[in-house]
Tab-separated table of C-alpha atoms in Angstrom:
chain	number	residue	atom	x	y	z
A	1	UNK	CA	-55.571	4.125	21.393
A	2	UNK	CA	-58.986	2.619	22.243
A	3	UNK	CA	-62.533	3.702	21.328
A	4	UNK	CA	-63.520	5.101	24.441
A	5	UNK	CA	-60.474	7.567	24.398
A	6	UNK	CA	-61.464	8.901	20.752
A	7	UNK	CA	-64.851	9.541	22.145
A	8	UNK	CA	-63.551	11.803	24.915
A	9	UNK	CA	-61.546	14.170	22.369
A	10	UNK	CA	-63.046	17.236	20.386
A	11	UNK	CA	-63.045	17.791	16.988
A	12	UNK	CA	-59.378	19.881	17.117
A	13	UNK	CA	-57.986	16.819	18.825
A	14	UNK	CA	-58.870	14.370	16.452
A	15	UNK	CA	-57.979	16.292	13.100
A	16	UNK	CA	-54.629	16.720	15.106
A	17	UNK	CA	-54.474	13.129	15.398
A	18	UNK	CA	-55.642	12.568	11.899
A	19	UNK	CA	-53.094	15.065	10.111
A	20	UNK	CA	-50.192	13.469	12.350
A	21	UNK	CA	-51.099	10.001	11.021
A	22	UNK	CA	-51.137	11.424	7.618
A	23	UNK	CA	-47.529	12.717	8.099
A	24	UNK	CA	-46.326	9.589	9.185
A	25	UNK	CA	-47.906	7.736	6.150
A	26	UNK	CA	-46.427	9.942	3.646
A	27	UNK	CA	-43.148	9.409	5.171
A	28	UNK	CA	-43.498	5.772	5.573
A	29	UNK	CA	-44.274	5.977	1.680
A	30	UNK	CA	-41.200	7.879	0.660
A	31	UNK	CA	-38.976	5.471	2.361
A	32	UNK	CA	-40.637	2.541	1.202
A	33	UNK	CA	-40.290	3.931	-2.493
A	34	UNK	CA	-36.397	4.377	-1.653
A	35	UNK	CA	-35.858	1.002	-0.642
A	36	UNK	CA	-37.677	-0.186	-3.835
A	37	UNK	CA	-35.920	1.701	-5.867
A	38	UNK	CA	-32.614	0.807	-3.994
A	39	UNK	CA	-33.739	-3.090	-4.596
A	40	UNK	CA	-33.553	-2.348	-8.708
A	41	UNK	CA	-29.770	-1.131	-8.196
A	42	UNK	CA	-26.787	-3.692	-9.134
A	43	UNK	CA	-24.914	-4.588	-6.457
A	44	UNK	CA	-21.548	-2.370	-5.428
A	45	UNK	CA	-18.744	-4.685	-6.174
A	46	UNK	CA	-14.887	-4.368	-6.469
A	47	UNK	CA	-15.311	-3.864	-10.081
A	48	UNK	CA	-17.667	-0.633	-10.005
A	49	UNK	CA	-17.244	0.949	-6.551
A	50	UNK	CA	-14.354	1.159	-4.309
A	51	UNK	CA	-15.126	-2.021	-2.252
A	52	UNK	CA	-11.929	-3.552	-1.467
A	53	UNK	CA	-10.965	-6.749	-3.432
A	54	UNK	CA	-11.243	-9.068	-0.129
A	55	UNK	CA	-14.939	-8.500	-0.069
A	56	UNK	CA	-15.751	-9.384	-3.351
A	57	UNK	CA	-16.730	-12.861	-4.505
A	58	UNK	CA	-15.614	-14.883	-7.549
A	59	UNK	CA	-18.055	-16.353	-9.793
A	60	UNK	CA	-17.932	-20.099	-10.073
A	61	UNK	CA	-16.121	-21.147	-13.227
A	62	UNK	CA	-18.476	-23.149	-15.564
A	63	UNK	CA	-17.693	-27.097	-15.849
A	64	UNK	CA	-16.083	-27.171	-19.435
A	65	UNK	CA	-17.803	-29.976	-21.658
A	66	UNK	CA	-16.412	-33.440	-21.925
A	67	UNK	CA	-14.782	-32.987	-25.354
A	68	UNK	CA	-12.579	-30.069	-23.966
A	69	UNK	CA	-11.611	-31.330	-20.697
A	70	UNK	CA	-10.248	-34.576	-22.752
A	71	UNK	CA	-8.236	-32.264	-25.505
A	72	UNK	CA	-4.499	-32.050	-24.282
A	73	UNK	CA	-2.912	-28.715	-23.726
A	74	UNK	CA	-0.520	-27.611	-25.978
A	75	UNK	CA	3.064	-28.078	-25.736
A	76	UNK	CA	5.199	-24.958	-24.282
A	77	UNK	CA	8.932	-24.289	-24.067
A	78	UNK	CA	9.861	-25.519	-20.441
A	79	UNK	CA	11.422	-23.483	-17.510
A	80	UNK	CA	14.211	-24.280	-15.310
A	81	UNK	CA	15.844	-22.657	-12.446
A	82	UNK	CA	18.778	-20.184	-13.326
A	83	UNK	CA	21.979	-21.023	-12.073
A	84	UNK	CA	23.486	-18.526	-9.707
A	85	UNK	CA	25.529	-15.839	-11.046
A	86	UNK	CA	28.047	-15.885	-8.357
A	87	UNK	CA	28.859	-19.187	-6.717
A	88	UNK	CA	30.306	-19.672	-3.165
A	89	UNK	CA	32.978	-22.422	-4.615
A	90	UNK	CA	33.075	-24.540	-7.901
A	91	UNK	CA	34.213	-27.955	-7.673
A	92	UNK	CA	35.967	-29.341	-10.762
A	93	UNK	CA	35.254	-32.956	-10.979
A	94	UNK	CA	36.941	-34.870	-13.982
A	95	UNK	CA	36.414	-38.701	-14.160
A	96	UNK	CA	39.467	-41.327	-13.332
A	97	UNK	CA	38.446	-43.866	-14.737
A	98	UNK	CA	35.869	-45.466	-17.779
A	99	UNK	CA	32.602	-46.317	-16.332
A	100	UNK	CA	32.114	-49.075	-19.587
A	101	UNK	CA	35.563	-50.809	-19.657
A	102	UNK	CA	37.276	-49.435	-16.360
A	103	UNK	CA	40.410	-47.956	-18.304
A	104	UNK	CA	42.083	-45.127	-16.667
A	105	UNK	CA	41.230	-42.206	-18.018
A	106	UNK	CA	42.590	-39.100	-15.848
A	107	UNK	CA	45.159	-38.180	-18.218
A	108	UNK	CA	42.889	-38.249	-21.377
A	109	UNK	CA	41.345	-34.825	-23.252
A	110	UNK	CA	38.239	-34.056	-21.052
A	111	UNK	CA	35.350	-31.108	-21.620
A	112	UNK	CA	32.614	-29.975	-19.541
A	113	UNK	CA	29.508	-32.029	-20.090
A	114	UNK	CA	27.014	-30.760	-17.231
A	115	UNK	CA	27.178	-28.087	-14.565
A	116	UNK	CA	24.431	-27.705	-12.080
A	117	UNK	CA	24.255	-26.004	-8.496
A	118	UNK	CA	23.962	-27.445	-5.398
A	119	UNK	CA	22.503	-25.010	-2.700
A	120	UNK	CA	22.714	-25.369	1.082
A	121	UNK	CA	23.058	-23.193	3.881
A	122	UNK	CA	25.646	-23.344	6.313
A	123	UNK	CA	25.464	-24.116	9.937
A	124	UNK	CA	23.691	-21.282	11.763
A	125	UNK	CA	24.525	-20.135	14.981
A	126	UNK	CA	24.963	-16.766	16.853
A	127	UNK	CA	28.481	-14.755	17.026
A	128	UNK	CA	29.192	-14.136	20.645
A	129	UNK	CA	31.647	-11.459	21.231
A	130	UNK	CA	32.932	-11.378	24.772
A	131	UNK	CA	34.098	-7.828	25.706
A	132	UNK	CA	36.463	-7.813	29.004
A	133	UNK	CA	37.367	-4.228	29.663
A	134	UNK	CA	40.228	-3.975	31.760
A	135	UNK	CA	41.244	-0.953	34.145
A	136	UNK	CA	43.384	-0.154	37.064
A	137	UNK	CA	45.038	2.420	38.785
A	138	UNK	CA	47.125	5.450	37.316
A	139	UNK	CA	50.605	5.528	38.358
A	140	UNK	CA	50.686	9.117	37.754
A	141	UNK	CA	47.407	10.234	39.420
A	142	UNK	CA	46.146	7.501	41.461
A	143	UNK	CA	42.765	7.945	39.906
A	144	UNK	CA	40.999	4.355	38.669
A	145	UNK	CA	40.779	3.807	34.717
A	146	UNK	CA	39.046	1.693	32.411
A	147	UNK	CA	39.191	0.805	28.901
A	148	UNK	CA	36.762	1.884	27.001
A	149	UNK	CA	34.351	-0.385	24.928
A	150	UNK	CA	34.630	-0.897	21.040
A	151	UNK	CA	32.238	1.519	19.222
A	152	UNK	CA	30.232	-0.700	17.596
A	153	UNK	CA	29.475	-3.098	20.403
A	154	UNK	CA	28.347	-0.511	23.308
A	155	UNK	CA	27.508	-1.939	26.911
A	156	UNK	CA	24.040	-2.180	27.709
A	157	UNK	CA	21.847	-4.496	25.492
A	158	UNK	CA	23.842	-7.206	24.309
A	159	UNK	CA	21.626	-7.353	20.974
A	160	UNK	CA	23.489	-6.017	17.685
A	161	UNK	CA	22.208	-3.964	15.261
A	162	UNK	CA	21.989	-6.928	12.556
A	163	UNK	CA	19.972	-8.874	14.999
A	164	UNK	CA	17.421	-6.222	15.953
A	165	UNK	CA	17.108	-5.764	12.245
A	166	UNK	CA	16.293	-9.349	11.644
A	167	UNK	CA	13.543	-9.147	14.514
A	168	UNK	CA	12.062	-5.993	13.040
A	169	UNK	CA	11.919	-7.545	9.424
A	170	UNK	CA	10.048	-10.481	11.055
A	171	UNK	CA	7.733	-8.826	13.314
A	172	UNK	CA	6.449	-6.075	10.596
A	173	UNK	CA	7.125	-7.288	7.255
A	174	UNK	CA	5.681	-11.019	7.500
A	175	UNK	CA	3.858	-10.312	10.989
A	176	UNK	CA	5.113	-13.465	13.188
A	177	UNK	CA	3.721	-12.632	16.832
A	178	UNK	CA	5.849	-12.251	19.821
A	179	UNK	CA	5.636	-15.633	21.184
A	180	UNK	CA	6.613	-17.611	18.145
A	181	UNK	CA	9.311	-14.861	17.018
A	182	UNK	CA	10.873	-15.906	20.202
A	183	UNK	CA	10.465	-19.489	19.392
A	184	UNK	CA	11.875	-18.517	15.920
A	185	UNK	CA	14.802	-16.930	16.831
A	186	UNK	CA	15.827	-19.978	19.325
A	187	UNK	CA	15.028	-22.544	17.052
A	188	UNK	CA	16.483	-21.495	13.523
A	189	UNK	CA	19.427	-19.134	15.225
A	190	UNK	CA	19.692	-20.209	18.484
A	191	UNK	CA	19.008	-17.220	20.155
A	192	UNK	CA	17.006	-16.921	22.918
A	193	UNK	CA	15.053	-13.713	23.542
A	194	UNK	CA	12.194	-13.440	25.671
A	195	UNK	CA	9.086	-11.534	24.577
A	196	UNK	CA	9.537	-8.907	27.007
A	197	UNK	CA	13.139	-8.365	25.668
A	198	UNK	CA	11.961	-8.027	22.063
A	199	UNK	CA	8.952	-5.532	23.292
A	200	UNK	CA	12.188	-3.642	25.011
A	201	UNK	CA	14.147	-3.801	21.559
A	202	UNK	CA	11.820	-2.298	19.555
A	203	UNK	CA	10.816	0.969	22.194
A	204	UNK	CA	14.657	1.474	21.874
A	205	UNK	CA	14.065	1.244	17.982
A	206	UNK	CA	11.706	4.470	17.815
A	207	UNK	CA	14.637	6.808	18.105
A	208	UNK	CA	16.607	6.153	15.089
A	209	UNK	CA	13.204	5.126	13.207
A	210	UNK	CA	11.751	8.328	13.626
A	211	UNK	CA	15.165	10.442	12.782
A	212	UNK	CA	15.356	8.285	9.731
A	213	UNK	CA	11.345	8.861	9.117
A	214	UNK	CA	12.678	12.994	9.617
A	215	UNK	CA	15.374	12.359	6.770
A	216	UNK	CA	13.045	10.691	4.360
A	217	UNK	CA	10.433	13.420	4.961
A	218	UNK	CA	12.721	16.360	3.835
A	219	UNK	CA	13.613	14.466	0.969
A	220	UNK	CA	9.867	14.256	-0.217
A	221	UNK	CA	9.301	17.878	0.790
A	222	UNK	CA	11.736	18.683	-2.605
A	223	UNK	CA	9.773	16.765	-4.608
A	224	UNK	CA	7.550	18.565	-7.227
A	225	UNK	CA	4.407	16.620	-6.506
A	226	UNK	CA	3.056	14.404	-4.018
A	227	UNK	CA	0.227	11.492	-3.393
A	228	UNK	CA	-1.501	10.006	-0.837
A	229	UNK	CA	-3.910	7.491	0.859
A	230	UNK	CA	-5.191	6.413	3.745
A	231	UNK	CA	-6.485	3.547	5.627
A	232	UNK	CA	-7.715	1.899	9.008
A	233	UNK	CA	-5.881	1.137	11.634
A	234	UNK	CA	-7.046	-0.506	14.911
A	235	UNK	CA	-4.845	0.630	18.351
A	236	UNK	CA	-6.379	-0.367	21.507
A	237	UNK	CA	-10.196	0.080	21.357
A	238	UNK	CA	-9.931	2.802	18.878
A	239	UNK	CA	-9.942	3.165	15.295
A	240	UNK	CA	-6.887	5.097	13.690
A	241	UNK	CA	-5.907	5.942	10.253
A	242	UNK	CA	-2.808	4.939	8.665
A	243	UNK	CA	-1.668	7.678	5.980
A	244	UNK	CA	1.088	7.495	3.193
A	245	UNK	CA	2.594	10.133	1.391
A	246	UNK	CA	5.007	9.631	-1.287
A	247	UNK	CA	6.446	10.357	-4.550
A	248	UNK	CA	9.020	8.076	-6.818
A	249	UNK	CA	11.698	6.967	-4.564
A	250	UNK	CA	10.184	8.325	-0.973
A	251	UNK	CA	7.225	7.336	1.293
A	252	UNK	CA	6.138	8.487	4.752
A	253	UNK	CA	3.685	6.876	6.700
A	254	UNK	CA	1.628	8.555	9.451
A	255	UNK	CA	-0.459	6.544	12.407
A	256	UNK	CA	-3.050	9.362	13.644
A	257	UNK	CA	-6.434	8.802	15.474
A	258	UNK	CA	-8.165	11.201	13.080
A	259	UNK	CA	-8.754	11.051	9.480
A	260	UNK	CA	-9.282	15.125	9.059
A	261	UNK	CA	-7.552	17.210	7.051
A	262	UNK	CA	-4.958	18.229	9.764
A	263	UNK	CA	-2.801	15.031	9.334
A	264	UNK	CA	-1.267	16.460	6.215
A	265	UNK	CA	-1.106	20.029	7.265
A	266	UNK	CA	0.633	18.846	10.291
A	267	UNK	CA	2.935	16.895	8.286
A	268	UNK	CA	3.639	19.590	5.076
A	269	UNK	CA	3.715	22.574	7.603
A	270	UNK	CA	4.143	25.477	5.276
A	271	UNK	CA	5.347	23.367	2.062
A	272	UNK	CA	2.981	23.027	-0.500
A	273	UNK	CA	3.918	21.006	-3.664
A	274	UNK	CA	3.006	22.245	-7.359
A	275	UNK	CA	0.810	19.374	-7.613
A	276	UNK	CA	-1.117	16.739	-5.998
A	277	UNK	CA	-2.546	13.165	-6.753
A	278	UNK	CA	-5.129	11.350	-4.620
A	279	UNK	CA	-8.635	10.176	-4.817
A	280	UNK	CA	-11.365	12.538	-4.208
A	281	UNK	CA	-11.517	12.385	-0.297
A	282	UNK	CA	-12.105	16.221	0.697
A	283	UNK	CA	-9.330	15.749	3.449
A	284	UNK	CA	-6.578	15.610	0.431
A	285	UNK	CA	-8.002	18.561	-1.415
A	286	UNK	CA	-6.045	21.965	-1.525
A	287	UNK	CA	-2.476	21.207	-1.303
A	288	UNK	CA	-1.111	21.776	-4.813
A	289	UNK	CA	-0.125	25.090	-5.502
A	290	UNK	CA	-0.852	24.594	-9.110
A	291	UNK	CA	-3.226	21.387	-10.216
A	292	UNK	CA	-4.585	18.249	-8.524
A	293	UNK	CA	-4.762	14.970	-10.102
A	294	UNK	CA	-8.043	12.801	-9.138
A	295	UNK	CA	-7.553	9.195	-9.441
A	296	UNK	CA	-8.794	7.660	-12.742
A	297	UNK	CA	-9.528	4.342	-11.427
A	298	UNK	CA	-11.695	5.642	-8.881
A	299	UNK	CA	-13.923	7.244	-11.411
A	300	UNK	CA	-13.895	4.110	-13.825
A	301	UNK	CA	-15.160	2.207	-11.285
A	302	UNK	CA	-17.896	4.871	-10.449
A	303	UNK	CA	-18.919	5.125	-14.209
A	304	UNK	CA	-19.378	0.966	-14.275
A	305	UNK	CA	-21.755	1.468	-11.329
A	306	UNK	CA	-23.758	4.062	-13.142
A	307	UNK	CA	-23.783	1.790	-16.373
A	308	UNK	CA	-24.644	-1.452	-14.338
A	309	UNK	CA	-27.397	0.682	-12.651
A	310	UNK	CA	-28.875	1.761	-16.056
A	311	UNK	CA	-27.290	4.567	-17.442
A	312	UNK	CA	-26.427	4.083	-21.131
A	313	UNK	CA	-26.355	7.878	-22.103
A	314	UNK	CA	-23.018	9.273	-20.403
A	315	UNK	CA	-21.371	6.207	-18.482
A	316	UNK	CA	-20.345	4.368	-21.462
A	317	UNK	CA	-18.324	6.911	-23.434
A	318	UNK	CA	-17.149	8.234	-20.227
A	319	UNK	CA	-15.775	5.248	-19.133
A	320	UNK	CA	-13.944	4.685	-22.988
A	321	UNK	CA	-12.360	8.222	-22.638
A	322	UNK	CA	-10.935	7.897	-19.132
A	323	UNK	CA	-9.408	4.432	-20.357
A	324	UNK	CA	-8.063	5.818	-23.240
A	325	UNK	CA	-6.306	8.975	-21.348
A	326	UNK	CA	-4.903	5.788	-19.077
A	327	UNK	CA	-3.274	4.053	-21.947
A	328	UNK	CA	-1.683	7.601	-23.227
A	329	UNK	CA	-0.422	8.150	-19.636
A	330	UNK	CA	1.324	4.531	-19.865
A	331	UNK	CA	2.982	5.303	-23.240
A	332	UNK	CA	4.108	8.917	-22.040
A	333	UNK	CA	7.792	7.644	-22.381
A	334	UNK	CA	7.452	7.053	-26.158
A	335	UNK	CA	5.289	10.484	-26.499
A	336	UNK	CA	7.241	13.771	-26.956
A	337	UNK	CA	5.855	16.848	-25.167
A	338	UNK	CA	3.883	18.107	-28.478
A	339	UNK	CA	2.150	14.633	-28.679
A	340	UNK	CA	0.814	14.553	-25.033
A	341	UNK	CA	-0.129	18.662	-25.644
A	342	UNK	CA	-2.396	17.297	-28.450
A	343	UNK	CA	-3.815	14.502	-26.783
A	344	UNK	CA	-4.475	16.770	-23.763
A	345	UNK	CA	-6.656	19.061	-26.124
A	346	UNK	CA	-8.047	16.255	-27.779
A	347	UNK	CA	-9.471	14.379	-24.267
A	348	UNK	CA	-10.440	17.789	-23.215
A	349	UNK	CA	-12.581	18.530	-25.979
A	350	UNK	CA	-14.154	14.826	-26.078
A	351	UNK	CA	-15.101	15.552	-22.376
A	352	UNK	CA	-16.612	19.029	-23.240
A	353	UNK	CA	-19.168	16.650	-26.151
A	354	UNK	CA	-19.858	14.225	-23.577
A	355	UNK	CA	-20.741	16.522	-20.740
A	356	UNK	CA	-23.088	18.312	-23.308
A	357	UNK	CA	-25.576	14.739	-23.084
A	358	UNK	CA	-28.169	14.953	-20.967
A	359	UNK	CA	-28.607	11.349	-19.202
A	360	UNK	CA	-31.787	10.577	-17.826
A	361	UNK	CA	-30.994	7.802	-15.077
A	362	UNK	CA	-30.536	8.983	-11.771
A	363	UNK	CA	-26.898	7.646	-11.240
A	364	UNK	CA	-26.297	9.043	-14.716
A	365	UNK	CA	-27.109	12.420	-13.519
A	366	UNK	CA	-25.275	12.164	-10.380
A	367	UNK	CA	-22.279	11.163	-12.441
A	368	UNK	CA	-22.838	13.734	-14.780
A	369	UNK	CA	-22.791	16.614	-12.062
A	370	UNK	CA	-19.514	14.972	-10.688
A	371	UNK	CA	-17.482	15.139	-13.690
A	372	UNK	CA	-18.695	18.329	-14.521
A	373	UNK	CA	-17.521	19.867	-11.017
A	374	UNK	CA	-13.973	18.129	-11.424
A	375	UNK	CA	-13.241	17.914	-14.893
A	376	UNK	CA	-10.075	20.039	-14.586
A	377	UNK	CA	-8.660	17.581	-12.189
A	378	UNK	CA	-8.826	14.609	-14.695
A	379	UNK	CA	-6.432	15.353	-17.474
A	380	UNK	CA	-3.235	16.888	-15.690
A	381	UNK	CA	-1.380	13.855	-15.727
A	382	UNK	CA	-1.218	13.922	-19.530
A	383	UNK	CA	1.275	16.958	-19.678
A	384	UNK	CA	2.771	16.429	-16.428
A	385	UNK	CA	5.141	13.251	-16.122
A	386	UNK	CA	5.973	13.411	-12.481
A	387	UNK	CA	1.889	12.357	-12.156
A	388	UNK	CA	0.233	9.440	-12.904
A	389	UNK	CA	-3.122	8.411	-14.029
A	390	UNK	CA	-4.573	6.695	-11.052
A	391	UNK	CA	-3.676	6.456	-7.118
A	392	UNK	CA	-2.449	2.513	-7.765
A	393	UNK	CA	0.813	3.064	-6.155
A	394	UNK	CA	-0.662	4.793	-2.935
A	395	UNK	CA	-2.724	1.728	-2.582
A	396	UNK	CA	0.332	-0.577	-3.535
A	397	UNK	CA	2.399	0.879	-0.645
A	398	UNK	CA	-0.857	0.789	1.895
A	399	UNK	CA	-0.992	-3.094	0.926
A	400	UNK	CA	1.260	-4.944	3.197
A	401	UNK	CA	-0.115	-2.278	6.023
A	402	UNK	CA	-3.695	-3.922	5.503
A	403	UNK	CA	-2.357	-7.666	5.261
A	404	UNK	CA	-0.345	-6.900	8.822
A	405	UNK	CA	-3.736	-5.308	10.138
A	406	UNK	CA	-5.555	-8.459	9.284
A	407	UNK	CA	-3.232	-10.577	10.771
A	408	UNK	CA	-2.502	-9.074	13.711
A	409	UNK	CA	-5.538	-7.007	14.533
A	410	UNK	CA	-4.021	-3.942	15.227
A	411	UNK	CA	-1.640	-2.488	18.109
A	412	UNK	CA	-2.282	-2.333	21.860
A	413	UNK	CA	-0.243	0.806	22.350
A	414	UNK	CA	-0.352	4.277	19.935
A	415	UNK	CA	3.722	4.132	20.091
A	416	UNK	CA	3.478	0.947	18.718
A	417	UNK	CA	1.214	2.184	15.956
A	418	UNK	CA	3.519	5.450	15.562
A	419	UNK	CA	6.591	2.978	15.508
A	420	UNK	CA	5.219	0.903	12.854
A	421	UNK	CA	4.206	3.664	10.549
A	422	UNK	CA	8.400	4.565	10.663
A	423	UNK	CA	9.300	1.533	9.914
A	424	UNK	CA	6.809	1.160	7.150
A	425	UNK	CA	8.422	4.317	5.754
A	426	UNK	CA	11.967	2.872	5.949
A	427	UNK	CA	11.097	-0.406	4.150
A	428	UNK	CA	8.725	1.093	1.478
A	429	UNK	CA	11.457	3.840	0.824
A	430	UNK	CA	14.292	1.278	0.739
A	431	UNK	CA	12.033	-1.022	-2.036
A	432	UNK	CA	11.699	2.184	-4.151
A	433	UNK	CA	15.550	2.712	-4.249
A	434	UNK	CA	16.284	-0.673	-4.709
A	435	UNK	CA	17.863	-1.013	-1.410
A	436	UNK	CA	17.692	-4.485	0.731
A	437	UNK	CA	15.517	-4.252	3.475
A	438	UNK	CA	17.656	-5.777	6.272
A	439	UNK	CA	20.499	-3.588	5.309
A	440	UNK	CA	18.306	-0.546	5.198
A	441	UNK	CA	17.054	-1.377	8.789
A	442	UNK	CA	20.554	-2.144	9.803
A	443	UNK	CA	21.503	1.313	8.389
A	444	UNK	CA	18.496	2.986	10.297
A	445	UNK	CA	19.527	1.339	13.689
A	446	UNK	CA	23.105	2.492	13.627
A	447	UNK	CA	21.487	6.005	12.778
A	448	UNK	CA	22.893	6.792	8.978
A	449	UNK	CA	21.056	7.695	6.169
A	450	UNK	CA	19.282	5.874	3.585
A	451	UNK	CA	21.192	5.945	0.534
A	452	UNK	CA	19.524	7.360	-2.940
A	453	UNK	CA	18.768	4.655	-5.794
A	454	UNK	CA	21.514	4.572	-8.227
A	455	UNK	CA	20.239	6.676	-12.001
């Protein structure tokens, strides 16, 4: 806008322009103040926020002084490979002649001087069974007949359950791509399977794995407490979410295009457990009939950020209290119910004392308000042995999924993502029940339920 345009405007129009500019200046001034205030805050790291460890940066270690570099390390007890508890065969080697004088010692008394293991792989080759089905014409009714195929070797796909289990294990546990997987099977096992055949093999596995996941879900529905978490997943050109719901020896994974509450509502149907453990994400709230435990590890990191930002009133005491509660949670096996009830009252009282403090720093005020709203969800685990203080078990269950996502960049199709969720349900449940992963996959492909861990 130049001077000629301004000269042509009347008084009211000029006032409107000046007021609009003043409002814009006020808005920009407020934004600049917010940005300047944010510049004074500490950076968010895996130690003081929910930033994943993969995005954190470790500080470079300082170079030790020359005097320390020359100092020899203190000796320690050596370590060696343990010998096999059940060797395949044992060779008893006895001396026939003396290595010194070459005398015959085959009849002399000898004792064990040394024992060691020699480990070798046998020749690896596929076991191919040719099935010839004979038939003919019935002499009684003159109709044609044919012999029945073996129950464990039906016609159709030539690949057995153990071979299919190995393919699934290598693909979904170690993230081997289809081209390399085809070469690996050929080079190591002498089995030629094309990439297309591998894909078809996985498609046929969808039905038995979905059925096994449903069995695991039924086991999970009988649990008094459940825990949950979620992580991102890429399917084609869309962002999906991979959920995990678990308790002790059972875990179910769900691949869904949404992160909404509907996912857990559909999974639970009309079932509601007594207790629930999760972080404070809203879609995971409201499913416990009695009490909901929030992850203390997340709150400790939030409190650490508030303390790093400058709050020295509320955050330090809260960190000490929550860490102490976590230690008591790890020692519950050594404490009686009466002692746990005492600690619970003690922690609640200490939290009330902390909440009477009035922090002045903005981050401290925000943390103080949050803790005041969720104080009933902090110490549920103290007297409830079915719950943990943190949701780390959910994060450990999701960690292989995150690794697989980084290796493969996700899935091309939705059925592939759902199959992966079912396979992870079987593998994670097998790990918790101390079942060999290949045995668990073979059992699933043979349409048999997984066993429970021995008490």
